[in-house]
Amino acid sequence: MAAGVRFITPGERVEGAPTPGMTREEAIVTDRIWAGLVRTEPGTISAWHHHGDYETAVYILEGGLRMEWGPGGSEAGEGRAGDFLFVPPHTVHREITPEHQAAQAIVVRSGTGTPVFNVDGPEPGP
């Protein structure tokens, strides 16, 4: 990105790296940050993925989501509009939206390298 302040309008966002079940729109991409908008449709279960060396902060704008992670996908938490969540680097996870409502979130990642790695699943559980 060029030096100085820049405003990014919705029409300037571009499609981000795909994960089945999610739509990512990139707004800001530099060598140290990724920021954008993520949407998931009602009743969607995203594919398992992680964000490499990036730390990820998510602010849920609309709807809600369940996040699963950990050995065998054994850990889970739920968030709703107004909640923040944090995903550490290399944490394999997936998002699930309720049957009745889509979710929309602002996502900001800090790190370097490739920002999305789709994988077959989490490490096996005990």
XYZ file of N, CA and C in Angstrom, residues 69-114:
138
model
N -12.039 -26.059 17.911
C -10.595 -26.191 17.769
C -10.125 -27.275 18.739
N -8.848 -27.445 18.860
C -8.270 -28.376 19.824
C -8.192 -29.794 19.280
N -7.588 -30.698 20.059
C -7.425 -32.084 19.623
C -8.767 -32.707 19.230
N -8.852 -33.174 18.000
C -10.086 -33.774 17.512
C -11.254 -32.800 17.436
N -10.979 -31.492 17.511
C -12.066 -30.504 17.504
C -12.853 -30.511 18.805
N -12.211 -30.924 19.890
C -12.893 -31.139 21.164
C -13.209 -29.871 21.947
N -12.617 -28.756 21.599
C -12.892 -27.509 22.316
C -13.795 -26.631 21.465
N -14.654 -25.859 22.111
C -15.594 -25.016 21.374
C -15.993 -23.817 22.215
N -16.412 -22.766 21.529
C -16.953 -21.581 22.165
C -17.917 -20.911 21.213
N -18.814 -20.114 21.756
C -19.803 -19.421 20.928
C -19.734 -17.926 21.180
N -19.874 -17.163 20.103
C -19.890 -15.711 20.192
C -21.080 -15.164 19.446
N -21.421 -13.926 19.751
C -22.539 -13.263 19.065
C -22.156 -11.821 18.781
N -23.009 -11.127 18.069
C -22.730 -9.740 17.679
C -22.258 -8.940 18.893
N -21.154 -8.226 18.692
C -20.571 -7.407 19.750
C -19.404 -8.072 20.450
N -19.204 -9.376 20.231
C -18.100 -10.096 20.869
C -16.840 -10.035 20.014
N -15.701 -10.012 20.682
C -14.395 -10.217 20.066
C -13.957 -11.636 20.355
N -13.129 -12.207 19.494
C -12.459 -13.456 19.812
C -11.052 -13.395 19.247
N -10.181 -14.195 19.831
C -8.774 -14.224 19.452
C -8.398 -15.642 19.063
N -7.684 -15.783 17.945
C -7.205 -17.082 17.482
C -5.677 -17.011 17.404
N -4.975 -17.806 18.223
C -3.513 -17.795 18.187
C -2.976 -18.359 16.869
N -1.722 -18.066 16.543
C -1.109 -18.620 15.336
C -1.182 -20.150 15.305
N -1.332 -20.691 14.111
C -1.308 -22.143 13.848
C -2.438 -22.922 14.521
N -3.459 -22.261 15.052
C -4.573 -22.952 15.694
C -5.565 -23.424 14.632
N -5.650 -24.725 14.436
C -6.588 -25.296 13.477
C -7.990 -25.151 14.066
N -8.906 -24.604 13.272
C -10.256 -24.327 13.760
C -11.257 -24.325 12.607
N -12.535 -24.259 12.971
C -13.587 -24.048 11.986
C -14.715 -23.270 12.650
N -15.494 -22.579 11.798
C -16.614 -21.773 12.268
C -17.920 -22.430 11.846
N -18.917 -22.320 12.713
C -20.247 -22.850 12.433
C -21.246 -21.733 12.736
N -22.126 -21.444 11.780
C -23.154 -20.431 12.017
C -24.483 -21.111 12.305
N -25.338 -20.465 13.115
C -26.652 -21.038 13.412
C -27.478 -21.223 12.144
N -28.423 -22.147 12.199
C -29.285 -22.451 11.045
C -30.090 -21.242 10.570
N -30.429 -20.345 11.466
C -31.374 -19.274 11.157
C -30.749 -17.920 10.812
N -29.435 -17.769 10.914
C -28.862 -16.438 10.719
C -27.434 -16.497 10.181
N -27.156 -15.659 9.193
C -25.799 -15.512 8.671
C -24.939 -14.783 9.697
N -23.637 -14.873 9.535
C -22.711 -14.136 10.395
C -21.838 -13.243 9.524
N -21.470 -12.113 10.086
C -20.564 -11.185 9.411
C -19.605 -10.646 10.469
N -18.314 -10.631 10.141
C -17.311 -10.217 11.118
C -16.184 -9.440 10.459
N -15.609 -8.541 11.236
C -14.379 -7.852 10.855
C -13.227 -8.690 11.397
N -12.248 -8.979 10.547
C -11.109 -9.808 10.940
C -9.827 -9.018 10.690
N -8.945 -9.024 11.687
C -7.640 -8.380 11.557
C -6.589 -9.391 11.985
N -5.607 -9.599 11.123
C -4.528 -10.540 11.405
C -3.200 -9.798 11.402
N -2.353 -10.137 12.368
C -1.020 -9.562 12.445
C -0.013 -10.698 12.363
N 0.894 -10.601 11.414
C 1.905 -11.629 11.232
C 2.518 -11.507 9.857
N 3.113 -12.601 9.406
C 3.723 -12.612 8.077
C 3.470 -13.955 7.416
N 3.640 -13.976 6.117
C 3.495 -15.218 5.367
C 2.106 -15.385 4.789
N 1.782 -16.606 4.440
C 0.485 -16.936 3.877
C -0.567 -16.845 4.981
